[in-house]
mmCIF file of C-alpha atoms and ligand atoms in Angstrom:
data_model
loop_
_atom_site.group_PDB
_atom_site.id
_atom_site.type_symbol
_atom_site.label_atom_id
_atom_site.label_comp_id
_atom_site.label_asym_id
_atom_site.label_seq_id
_atom_site.Cartn_x
_atom_site.Cartn_y
_atom_site.Cartn_z
ATOM 1 C CA UNK J 1171 10.544 -30.603 68.944
ATOM 2 C CA UNK J 1172 6.757 -30.977 69.173
ATOM 3 C CA UNK J 1173 5.018 -31.060 72.562
ATOM 4 C CA UNK J 1174 1.285 -31.658 72.840
ATOM 5 C CA UNK J 1175 -0.516 -30.206 75.852
ATOM 6 C CA UNK J 1176 -3.780 -31.935 76.635
ATOM 7 C CA UNK J 1177 -5.902 -29.830 78.989
ATOM 8 C CA UNK J 1178 -9.051 -30.821 80.876
ATOM 9 C CA UNK J 1179 -8.347 -34.566 81.099
ATOM 10 C CA UNK J 1180 -10.875 -36.329 83.352
ATOM 11 C CA UNK J 1181 -9.492 -39.843 84.026
ATOM 12 C CA UNK J 1182 -12.934 -41.441 84.535
ATOM 13 C CA UNK J 1183 -14.662 -39.842 81.532
ATOM 14 C CA UNK J 1184 -11.894 -39.184 78.992
ATOM 15 C CA UNK J 1185 -9.940 -42.450 79.275
ATOM 16 C CA UNK J 1186 -10.237 -43.448 75.653
ATOM 17 C CA UNK J 1187 -10.144 -39.992 74.132
ATOM 18 C CA UNK J 1188 -6.975 -38.927 75.999
ATOM 19 C CA UNK J 1189 -5.357 -42.246 75.094
ATOM 20 C CA UNK J 1190 -6.208 -41.469 71.469
ATOM 21 C CA UNK J 1191 -4.824 -37.918 71.762
ATOM 22 C CA UNK J 1192 -1.565 -39.433 73.058
ATOM 23 C CA UNK J 1193 -1.466 -42.150 70.387
ATOM 24 C CA UNK J 1194 -2.071 -39.607 67.628
ATOM 25 C CA UNK J 1195 0.670 -37.376 69.066
ATOM 26 C CA UNK J 1196 3.168 -40.246 69.012
ATOM 27 C CA UNK J 1197 2.199 -41.639 65.607
ATOM 28 C CA UNK J 1198 2.112 -38.250 63.840
ATOM 29 C CA UNK J 1199 5.515 -36.995 64.974
ATOM 30 C CA UNK J 1200 5.199 -35.336 68.408
ATOM 31 C CA UNK J 1201 8.011 -35.973 70.888
ATOM 32 C CA UNK J 1202 6.066 -35.509 74.081
ATOM 33 C CA UNK J 1203 2.617 -35.042 75.595
ATOM 34 C CA UNK J 1204 1.787 -33.237 78.830
ATOM 35 C CA UNK J 1205 -1.524 -34.253 80.432
ATOM 36 C CA UNK J 1206 -2.899 -32.057 83.193
ATOM 37 C CA UNK J 1207 -4.146 -34.866 85.491
ATOM 38 C CA UNK J 1208 -2.135 -37.848 86.737
ATOM 39 C CA UNK J 1209 -3.406 -41.085 85.184
ATOM 40 C CA UNK J 1210 -1.113 -44.068 85.726
ATOM 41 C CA UNK J 1211 -3.129 -46.385 83.517
ATOM 42 C CA UNK J 1212 -2.791 -43.948 80.607
ATOM 43 C CA UNK J 1213 0.988 -43.839 81.145
ATOM 44 C CA UNK J 1214 1.231 -47.638 81.164
ATOM 45 C CA UNK J 1215 -0.764 -47.916 77.934
ATOM 46 C CA UNK J 1216 1.335 -45.347 76.078
ATOM 47 C CA UNK J 1217 4.684 -46.642 77.368
ATOM 48 C CA UNK J 1218 3.660 -50.121 76.307
ATOM 49 C CA UNK J 1219 2.861 -48.980 72.748
ATOM 50 C CA UNK J 1220 6.219 -47.168 72.534
ATOM 51 C CA UNK J 1221 8.058 -50.226 73.824
ATOM 52 C CA UNK J 1222 6.474 -52.445 71.174
ATOM 53 C CA UNK J 1223 6.301 -50.077 68.214
ATOM 54 C CA UNK J 1224 9.354 -47.914 68.899
ATOM 55 C CA UNK J 1225 10.348 -44.298 69.447
ATOM 56 C CA UNK J 1226 11.143 -42.237 72.537
ATOM 57 C CA UNK J 1227 7.757 -40.631 73.016
ATOM 58 C CA UNK J 1228 7.365 -39.135 76.510
ATOM 59 C CA UNK J 1229 4.233 -38.714 78.595
ATOM 60 C CA UNK J 1230 4.355 -36.255 81.472
ATOM 61 C CA UNK J 1231 1.775 -34.993 83.942
ATOM 62 C CA UNK J 1232 1.684 -31.367 85.012
ATOM 63 C CA UNK J 1233 -0.346 -28.238 85.613
ATOM 64 C CA UNK J 1234 -1.327 -26.760 82.252
ATOM 65 C CA UNK J 1235 -0.854 -23.048 83.010
ATOM 66 C CA UNK J 1236 2.604 -23.736 84.454
ATOM 67 C CA UNK J 1237 3.498 -25.884 81.409
ATOM 68 C CA UNK J 1238 2.448 -23.051 79.062
ATOM 69 C CA UNK J 1239 4.304 -20.422 81.086
ATOM 70 C CA UNK J 1240 7.517 -22.458 81.188
ATOM 71 C CA UNK J 1241 7.417 -23.381 77.501
ATOM 72 C CA UNK J 1242 10.106 -21.582 75.450
ATOM 73 C CA UNK J 1243 8.795 -22.112 71.911
ATOM 74 C CA UNK J 1244 5.643 -21.208 69.958
ATOM 75 C CA UNK J 1245 2.211 -22.148 71.341
ATOM 76 C CA UNK J 1246 -0.483 -23.248 68.904
ATOM 77 C CA UNK J 1247 -3.965 -23.691 70.365
ATOM 78 C CA UNK J 1248 -6.390 -25.773 68.293
ATOM 79 C CA UNK J 1249 -9.915 -24.402 68.487
ATOM 80 C CA UNK J 1250 -12.916 -24.233 66.183
ATOM 81 C CA UNK J 1251 -12.988 -20.452 66.803
ATOM 82 C CA UNK J 1252 -9.471 -19.909 65.426
ATOM 83 C CA UNK J 1253 -7.944 -18.869 62.087
ATOM 84 C CA UNK J 1254 -8.298 -21.559 59.371
ATOM 85 C CA UNK J 1255 -5.264 -23.834 59.302
ATOM 86 C CA UNK J 1256 -4.800 -23.253 55.543
ATOM 87 C CA UNK J 1257 -3.940 -19.571 56.211
ATOM 88 C CA UNK J 1258 -1.181 -20.232 58.739
ATOM 89 C CA UNK J 1259 0.271 -23.690 58.241
ATOM 90 C CA UNK J 1260 3.140 -22.605 55.950
ATOM 91 C CA UNK J 1261 4.219 -20.022 58.534
ATOM 92 C CA UNK J 1262 3.960 -22.537 61.412
ATOM 93 C CA UNK J 1263 5.885 -25.193 59.457
ATOM 94 C CA UNK J 1264 8.992 -22.979 59.665
ATOM 95 C CA UNK J 1265 8.945 -23.067 63.488
ATOM 96 C CA UNK J 1266 11.143 -25.629 65.203
ATOM 97 C CA UNK J 1267 9.840 -25.802 68.782
ATOM 98 C CA UNK J 1268 6.051 -25.989 68.985
ATOM 99 C CA UNK J 1269 3.537 -26.695 71.739
ATOM 100 C CA UNK J 1270 0.147 -27.815 70.397
ATOM 101 C CA UNK J 1271 -2.663 -27.233 72.899
ATOM 102 C CA UNK J 1272 -5.921 -29.209 72.734
ATOM 103 C CA UNK J 1273 -8.852 -29.066 75.134
ATOM 104 C CA UNK J 1274 -11.640 -31.390 76.183
ATOM 105 C CA UNK J 1275 -14.780 -29.545 77.297
ATOM 106 C CA UNK J 1276 -14.904 -25.759 77.680
ATOM 107 C CA UNK J 1277 -11.436 -24.307 77.241
ATOM 108 C CA UNK J 1278 -10.579 -21.479 79.725
ATOM 109 C CA UNK J 1279 -10.520 -18.019 78.133
ATOM 110 C CA UNK J 1280 -6.862 -17.147 79.058
ATOM 111 C CA UNK J 1281 -5.604 -19.991 76.817
ATOM 112 C CA UNK J 1282 -6.726 -17.981 73.766
ATOM 113 C CA UNK J 1283 -4.568 -15.073 74.958
ATOM 114 C CA UNK J 1284 -1.546 -17.146 75.995
ATOM 115 C CA UNK J 1285 -1.396 -18.930 72.628
ATOM 116 C CA UNK J 1286 0.695 -17.436 69.799
ATOM 117 C CA UNK J 1287 -1.730 -18.955 67.280
ATOM 118 C CA UNK J 1288 -5.379 -20.012 67.639
ATOM 119 C CA UNK J 1289 -5.921 -22.402 64.745
ATOM 120 C CA UNK J 1290 -9.111 -24.010 63.446
ATOM 121 C CA UNK J 1291 -9.292 -27.213 61.455
ATOM 122 C CA UNK J 1292 -12.597 -26.182 59.811
ATOM 123 C CA UNK J 1293 -14.658 -23.665 61.803
ATOM 124 C CA UNK J 1294 -16.996 -26.415 62.950
ATOM 125 C CA UNK J 1295 -17.120 -28.301 66.247
ATOM 126 C CA UNK J 1296 -15.579 -31.778 66.172
ATOM 127 C CA UNK J 1297 -12.914 -33.389 68.339
ATOM 128 C CA UNK J 1298 -9.403 -32.942 69.726
ATOM 129 C CA UNK J 1299 -8.391 -36.262 68.150
ATOM 130 C CA UNK J 1300 -9.359 -35.250 64.618
ATOM 131 C CA UNK J 1301 -8.075 -31.660 64.983
ATOM 132 C CA UNK J 1302 -4.731 -32.856 66.322
ATOM 133 C CA UNK J 1303 -4.287 -35.561 63.656
ATOM 134 C CA UNK J 1304 -4.975 -33.175 60.807
ATOM 135 C CA UNK J 1305 -2.790 -30.434 62.279
ATOM 136 C CA UNK J 1306 0.179 -32.761 62.920
ATOM 137 C CA UNK J 1307 -0.232 -34.403 59.538
ATOM 138 C CA UNK J 1308 -0.123 -31.017 57.779
ATOM 139 C CA UNK J 1309 2.892 -30.034 59.882
ATOM 140 C CA UNK J 1310 4.635 -33.109 58.448
ATOM 141 C CA UNK J 1311 7.088 -33.974 61.213
ATOM 142 C CA UNK J 1312 6.361 -37.704 61.257
ATOM 143 C CA UNK J 1313 9.376 -39.824 62.209
ATOM 144 C CA UNK J 1314 10.105 -43.393 61.192
ATOM 145 C CA UNK J 1315 9.208 -45.150 64.444
ATOM 146 C CA UNK J 1316 10.967 -48.487 64.697
ATOM 147 C CA UNK J 1317 10.301 -51.025 67.409
ATOM 148 C CA UNK J 1318 10.028 -54.682 68.219
ATOM 149 C CA UNK J 1319 6.844 -54.970 66.180
ATOM 150 C CA UNK J 1320 6.735 -53.727 62.624
ATOM 151 C CA UNK J 1321 3.514 -53.657 60.626
ATOM 152 C CA UNK J 1322 3.982 -54.912 57.083
ATOM 153 C CA UNK J 1323 1.350 -53.167 54.963
ATOM 154 C CA UNK J 1324 -1.051 -55.596 53.284
ATOM 155 C CA UNK J 1325 -3.752 -55.159 50.647
ATOM 156 C CA UNK J 1326 -5.834 -57.510 52.789
ATOM 157 C CA UNK J 1327 -5.349 -59.078 56.208
ATOM 158 C CA UNK J 1328 -2.759 -58.349 58.863
ATOM 159 C CA UNK J 1329 0.970 -58.942 58.966
ATOM 160 C CA UNK J 1330 3.099 -57.975 61.933
ATOM 161 C CA UNK J 1331 6.802 -58.722 61.991
ATOM 162 C CA UNK J 1332 8.408 -59.349 65.370
ATOM 163 C CA UNK J 1333 12.078 -58.420 65.433
ATOM 164 C CA UNK J 1334 14.108 -60.151 68.155
ATOM 165 C CA UNK J 1335 16.202 -57.826 70.310
ATOM 166 C CA UNK J 1336 19.960 -58.046 70.915
ATOM 167 C CA UNK J 1337 19.677 -60.156 74.105
ATOM 168 C CA UNK J 1338 17.319 -62.628 72.445
ATOM 169 C CA UNK J 1339 19.683 -63.014 69.458
ATOM 170 C CA UNK J 1340 22.722 -63.558 71.698
ATOM 171 C CA UNK J 1341 20.770 -66.127 73.750
ATOM 172 C CA UNK J 1342 19.849 -67.943 70.545
ATOM 173 C CA UNK J 1343 23.515 -68.081 69.482
ATOM 174 C CA UNK J 1344 24.291 -69.610 72.883
ATOM 175 C CA UNK J 1345 21.419 -72.058 72.621
ATOM 176 C CA UNK J 1346 22.893 -73.435 69.377
ATOM 177 C CA UNK J 1347 26.384 -73.611 70.845
ATOM 178 C CA UNK J 1348 28.050 -70.718 69.011
ATOM 179 C CA UNK J 1349 31.709 -70.441 70.055
ATOM 180 C CA UNK J 1350 33.411 -67.173 71.080
ATOM 181 C CA UNK J 1351 34.886 -66.648 67.635
ATOM 182 C CA UNK J 1352 31.469 -66.838 65.989
ATOM 183 C CA UNK J 1353 29.926 -64.562 68.609
ATOM 184 C CA UNK J 1354 32.708 -61.974 68.227
ATOM 185 C CA UNK J 1355 32.234 -62.023 64.443
ATOM 186 C CA UNK J 1356 28.440 -61.666 64.761
ATOM 187 C CA UNK J 1357 28.666 -58.789 67.256
ATOM 188 C CA UNK J 1358 31.196 -56.986 65.033
ATOM 189 C CA UNK J 1359 28.951 -57.568 62.029
ATOM 190 C CA UNK J 1360 26.106 -55.880 63.934
ATOM 191 C CA UNK J 1361 28.332 -52.861 64.682
ATOM 192 C CA UNK J 1362 29.374 -52.561 61.035
ATOM 193 C CA UNK J 1363 25.764 -52.947 59.861
ATOM 194 C CA UNK J 1364 24.438 -50.356 62.312
ATOM 195 C CA UNK J 1365 27.180 -47.879 61.368
ATOM 196 C CA UNK J 1366 26.520 -48.413 57.650
ATOM 197 C CA UNK J 1367 22.752 -48.158 58.108
ATOM 198 C CA UNK J 1368 22.933 -44.773 59.851
ATOM 199 C CA UNK J 1369 23.437 -43.064 56.500
ATOM 200 C CA UNK J 1370 20.311 -44.403 54.792
ATOM 201 C CA UNK J 1371 16.706 -45.272 55.466
ATOM 202 C CA UNK J 1372 17.038 -48.636 57.191
ATOM 203 C CA UNK J 1373 15.658 -50.269 60.328
ATOM 204 C CA UNK J 1374 18.381 -50.498 63.024
ATOM 205 C CA UNK J 1375 16.550 -53.222 64.952
ATOM 206 C CA UNK J 1376 16.319 -55.353 61.846
ATOM 207 C CA UNK J 1377 19.988 -54.707 61.015
ATOM 208 C CA UNK J 1378 21.085 -55.704 64.507
ATOM 209 C CA UNK J 1379 19.008 -58.907 64.570
ATOM 210 C CA UNK J 1380 20.019 -59.860 61.019
ATOM 211 C CA UNK J 1381 23.717 -59.277 61.669
ATOM 212 C CA UNK J 1382 23.725 -61.122 64.987
ATOM 213 C CA UNK J 1383 21.949 -64.151 63.523
ATOM 214 C CA UNK J 1384 23.227 -64.297 59.924
ATOM 215 C CA UNK J 1385 25.849 -66.955 60.733
ATOM 216 C CA UNK J 1386 23.909 -69.064 63.237
ATOM 217 C CA UNK J 1387 24.083 -71.911 60.686
ATOM 218 C CA UNK J 1388 27.841 -72.095 61.323
ATOM 219 C CA UNK J 1389 26.948 -73.937 64.528
ATOM 220 C CA UNK J 1390 26.003 -76.794 62.147
ATOM 221 C CA UNK J 1391 28.491 -76.448 59.282
ATOM 222 C CA UNK J 1392 31.129 -74.014 58.014
ATOM 223 C CA UNK J 1393 30.466 -75.027 54.387
ATOM 224 C CA UNK J 1394 28.488 -72.939 51.896
ATOM 225 C CA UNK J 1395 25.422 -74.703 53.345
ATOM 226 C CA UNK J 1396 25.654 -72.692 56.571
ATOM 227 C CA UNK J 1397 23.259 -70.098 55.155
ATOM 228 C CA UNK J 1398 20.592 -72.693 54.429
ATOM 229 C CA UNK J 1399 21.164 -74.341 57.822
ATOM 230 C CA UNK J 1400 20.817 -70.987 59.582
ATOM 231 C CA UNK J 1401 17.598 -70.316 57.687
ATOM 232 C CA UNK J 1402 16.227 -73.673 58.892
ATOM 233 C CA UNK J 1403 17.211 -72.959 62.518
ATOM 234 C CA UNK J 1404 15.463 -69.602 62.524
ATOM 235 C CA UNK J 1405 12.322 -71.001 60.906
ATOM 236 C CA UNK J 1406 12.294 -73.769 63.523
ATOM 237 C CA UNK J 1407 12.579 -71.053 66.168
ATOM 238 C CA UNK J 1408 9.425 -69.507 64.689
ATOM 239 C CA UNK J 1409 11.208 -66.449 63.355
ATOM 240 C CA UNK J 1410 9.634 -64.596 60.470
ATOM 241 C CA UNK J 1411 10.909 -65.161 56.917
ATOM 242 C CA UNK J 1412 12.313 -61.585 57.008
ATOM 243 C CA UNK J 1413 14.674 -62.580 59.829
ATOM 244 C CA UNK J 1414 15.502 -66.068 58.505
ATOM 245 C CA UNK J 1415 16.443 -64.650 55.066
ATOM 246 C CA UNK J 1416 19.481 -62.865 56.561
ATOM 247 C CA UNK J 1417 21.044 -66.341 56.836
ATOM 248 C CA UNK J 1418 20.385 -67.397 53.261
ATOM 249 C CA UNK J 1419 21.159 -64.072 51.547
ATOM 250 C CA UNK J 1420 24.551 -63.216 53.059
ATOM 251 C CA UNK J 1421 26.558 -66.150 51.662
ATOM 252 C CA UNK J 1422 29.059 -65.208 48.950
ATOM 253 C CA UNK J 1423 27.632 -61.673 48.758
ATOM 254 C CA UNK J 1424 24.409 -63.218 47.382
ATOM 255 C CA UNK J 1425 24.320 -66.168 44.992
ATOM 256 C CA UNK J 1426 22.502 -66.288 41.653
ATOM 257 C CA UNK J 1427 20.184 -69.232 40.978
ATOM 258 C CA UNK J 1428 22.681 -70.802 38.521
ATOM 259 C CA UNK J 1429 25.603 -70.567 40.937
ATOM 260 C CA UNK J 1430 23.433 -72.001 43.709
ATOM 261 C CA UNK J 1431 22.531 -74.934 41.449
ATOM 262 C CA UNK J 1432 26.187 -75.631 40.704
ATOM 263 C CA UNK J 1433 26.892 -75.595 44.449
ATOM 264 C CA UNK J 1434 24.007 -78.059 44.951
ATOM 265 C CA UNK J 1435 22.144 -75.615 47.178
ATOM 266 C CA UNK J 1436 18.320 -75.816 47.188
ATOM 267 C CA UNK J 1437 17.039 -74.488 43.876
ATOM 268 C CA UNK J 1438 16.477 -70.722 44.303
ATOM 269 C CA UNK J 1439 18.499 -67.518 44.236
ATOM 270 C CA UNK J 1440 20.169 -66.172 47.376
ATOM 271 C CA UNK J 1441 20.336 -62.515 46.432
ATOM 272 C CA UNK J 1442 19.927 -59.902 49.205
ATOM 273 C CA UNK J 1443 16.940 -57.728 48.276
ATOM 274 C CA UNK J 1444 15.957 -55.378 51.103
ATOM 275 C CA UNK J 1445 18.288 -52.581 52.181
ATOM 276 C CA UNK J 1446 18.824 -54.397 55.509
ATOM 277 C CA UNK J 1447 19.720 -57.682 53.745
ATOM 278 C CA UNK J 1448 22.170 -55.804 51.514
ATOM 279 C CA UNK J 1449 23.811 -54.037 54.462
ATOM 280 C CA UNK J 1450 24.176 -57.220 56.538
ATOM 281 C CA UNK J 1451 25.548 -59.101 53.534
ATOM 282 C CA UNK J 1452 28.071 -56.363 52.793
ATOM 283 C CA UNK J 1453 29.046 -55.953 56.460
ATOM 284 C CA UNK J 1454 29.807 -59.674 56.610
ATOM 285 C CA UNK J 1455 31.806 -59.451 53.365
ATOM 286 C CA UNK J 1456 33.960 -56.645 54.807
ATOM 287 C CA UNK J 1457 34.876 -58.712 57.866
ATOM 288 C CA UNK J 1458 37.783 -61.033 58.302
ATOM 289 C CA UNK J 1459 36.792 -62.667 61.596
ATOM 290 C CA UNK J 1460 35.997 -59.676 63.766
ATOM 291 C CA UNK J 1461 38.128 -57.118 61.880
ATOM 292 C CA UNK J 1462 37.001 -54.798 59.102
ATOM 293 C CA UNK J 1463 39.262 -54.980 56.026
ATOM 294 C CA UNK J 1464 39.126 -53.275 52.627
ATOM 295 C CA UNK J 1465 37.066 -54.648 49.763
ATOM 296 C CA UNK J 1466 40.337 -55.034 47.779
ATOM 297 C CA UNK J 1467 41.742 -57.372 50.417
ATOM 298 C CA UNK J 1468 38.519 -59.386 50.345
ATOM 299 C CA UNK J 1469 38.621 -59.503 46.538
ATOM 300 C CA UNK J 1470 42.188 -60.885 46.661
ATOM 301 C CA UNK J 1471 41.078 -63.626 49.079
ATOM 302 C CA UNK J 1472 38.195 -64.578 46.807
ATOM 303 C CA UNK J 1473 40.601 -64.819 43.839
ATOM 304 C CA UNK J 1474 43.000 -67.009 45.827
ATOM 305 C CA UNK J 1475 40.106 -69.335 46.673
ATOM 306 C CA UNK J 1476 39.231 -69.638 42.959
ATOM 307 C CA UNK J 1477 36.122 -67.466 43.348
ATOM 308 C CA UNK J 1478 37.239 -64.655 41.016
ATOM 309 C CA UNK J 1479 33.871 -64.805 39.220
ATOM 310 C CA UNK J 1480 32.120 -63.555 42.385
ATOM 311 C CA UNK J 1481 34.347 -60.482 42.827
ATOM 312 C CA UNK J 1482 32.545 -58.024 40.486
ATOM 313 C CA UNK J 1483 29.229 -58.657 42.254
ATOM 314 C CA UNK J 1484 30.558 -58.129 45.759
ATOM 315 C CA UNK J 1485 32.355 -54.972 44.636
ATOM 316 C CA UNK J 1486 29.138 -53.735 42.997
ATOM 317 C CA UNK J 1487 27.152 -54.243 46.206
ATOM 318 C CA UNK J 1488 29.830 -52.448 48.226
ATOM 319 C CA UNK J 1489 29.941 -49.414 45.883
ATOM 320 C CA UNK J 1490 26.140 -49.305 45.752
ATOM 321 C CA UNK J 1491 25.985 -49.082 49.572
ATOM 322 C CA UNK J 1492 28.883 -46.603 49.758
ATOM 323 C CA UNK J 1493 26.736 -44.235 47.712
ATOM 324 C CA UNK J 1494 23.320 -45.131 49.105
ATOM 325 C CA UNK J 1495 24.352 -45.058 52.793
ATOM 326 C CA UNK J 1496 27.170 -42.595 52.355
ATOM 327 C CA UNK J 1497 29.682 -44.640 54.347
ATOM 328 C CA UNK J 1498 33.472 -44.649 54.171
ATOM 329 C CA UNK J 1499 35.544 -47.743 54.844
ATOM 330 C CA UNK J 1500 37.792 -45.598 57.098
ATOM 331 C CA UNK J 1501 34.821 -45.039 59.436
ATOM 332 C CA UNK J 1502 34.047 -48.745 59.549
ATOM 333 C CA UNK J 1503 37.719 -49.501 60.235
ATOM 334 C CA UNK J 1504 37.597 -47.276 63.315
ATOM 335 C CA UNK J 1505 35.337 -49.984 64.798
ATOM 336 C CA UNK J 1506 38.453 -52.244 64.869
ATOM 337 C CA UNK J 1507 39.928 -50.007 67.562
ATOM 338 C CA UNK J 1508 36.940 -50.133 69.930
HETATM 339 N N1 SAM V 2633 -16.463 -26.111 73.226
HETATM 340 C C1 SAM V 2633 -15.098 -26.421 73.352
HETATM 341 C C2 SAM V 2633 -14.221 -25.160 73.306
HETATM 342 O O1 SAM V 2633 -14.346 -24.381 74.173
HETATM 343 O O2 SAM V 2633 -13.368 -25.025 72.410
HETATM 344 C C3 SAM V 2633 -14.645 -27.459 72.316
HETATM 345 C C4 SAM V 2633 -14.641 -28.794 72.874
HETATM 346 S S1 SAM V 2633 -14.033 -29.995 71.730
HETATM 347 C C5 SAM V 2633 -14.985 -31.378 72.071
HETATM 348 C C6 SAM V 2633 -12.483 -30.445 72.408
HETATM 349 C C7 SAM V 2633 -11.297 -29.890 71.710
HETATM 350 O O3 SAM V 2633 -11.297 -30.306 70.366
HETATM 351 C C8 SAM V 2633 -11.147 -28.415 71.649
HETATM 352 O O4 SAM V 2633 -10.649 -27.879 72.824
HETATM 353 C C9 SAM V 2633 -10.194 -28.229 70.485
HETATM 354 O O5 SAM V 2633 -8.850 -28.345 70.913
HETATM 355 C C10 SAM V 2633 -10.542 -29.394 69.578
HETATM 356 N N2 SAM V 2633 -11.378 -28.975 68.443
HETATM 357 C C11 SAM V 2633 -12.670 -29.281 68.233
HETATM 358 N N3 SAM V 2633 -13.086 -28.772 67.062
HETATM 359 C C12 SAM V 2633 -12.047 -28.142 66.512
HETATM 360 C C13 SAM V 2633 -11.836 -27.421 65.295
HETATM 361 N N4 SAM V 2633 -12.791 -27.232 64.418
HETATM 362 N N5 SAM V 2633 -10.609 -26.924 65.050
HETATM 363 C C14 SAM V 2633 -9.588 -27.091 65.942
HETATM 364 N N6 SAM V 2633 -9.744 -27.753 67.098
HETATM 365 C C15 SAM V 2633 -10.943 -28.272 67.398
#
């Protein structure tokens, strides 16, 4: 747990700098910031960033000496007069519960005594924003923050992916006339996907949206074309390609270009590529309606339908995810009882 204590905040003068101290804290892995003067606008700004970009970062207001006194862990004060970070960072890295204290103008003398460590990021005057960023970066506690907006790194330009939330996805299913059976299947698929995804590095928001919407094309047709139809619906609804692809890449555990051609689908492959696409595809494969069944049972069904050629690929995807996400079918089957 990392708490940042920002002392000496003056709402009129330090608006931007305290906002930046809070943003750095959140982005570089802190769980909470305590600011020693109430500033509602600052709270609104930070809560809004967390809502959009994810995480459970907390902002609290409180008296700094009381916050230090009450704190149970190790207190690290960042000051240009302290011991160079390089000498102490390995020792500090081993500590679980840390309070990082940064000042604004002159820092009161007692802080130097109350702190367990006084640490300098270069023994030169600069700023609380730079000192805090470098310290937190070297501490290396950054978490994968996942929210409604996800920045897709670009060599040039900007790309931001908006991931629809659960309510928005359910409303979209309703808008296209999804029946109860389809909704039950989609909700169960989201539970299976989220449970699978817990064991590997995947985005739960993306898994939930992808699983809830993967079959929206079934409101148009139940044929193999439902994936393509779903893709078209989501594009029409202005959803990003990343979201729309869940529709096209879940059919038949992912179709190769040749198979797609034989099935007269538009000329491309339909192979799930991202970890989220693979998980949603596999979660759908493991479902018979809204019940999880074994991959063997699914394989038998495929054979009965004359689709034996597809079985090795769907089994391969399932074993790949069993290892990658460390899931057991028994755990997924427990979802049947809920
Ligand atoms: N003269 C002030 C003092 O008494 O420390 C420094 C004011 S400085 C603008 C604001 C804050 O930036 C400091 O309280 C400290 O937390 C941080 N800071 C500035 N330079 C630093 C450095 N070289 N190493 C660590 N922290 C620094």
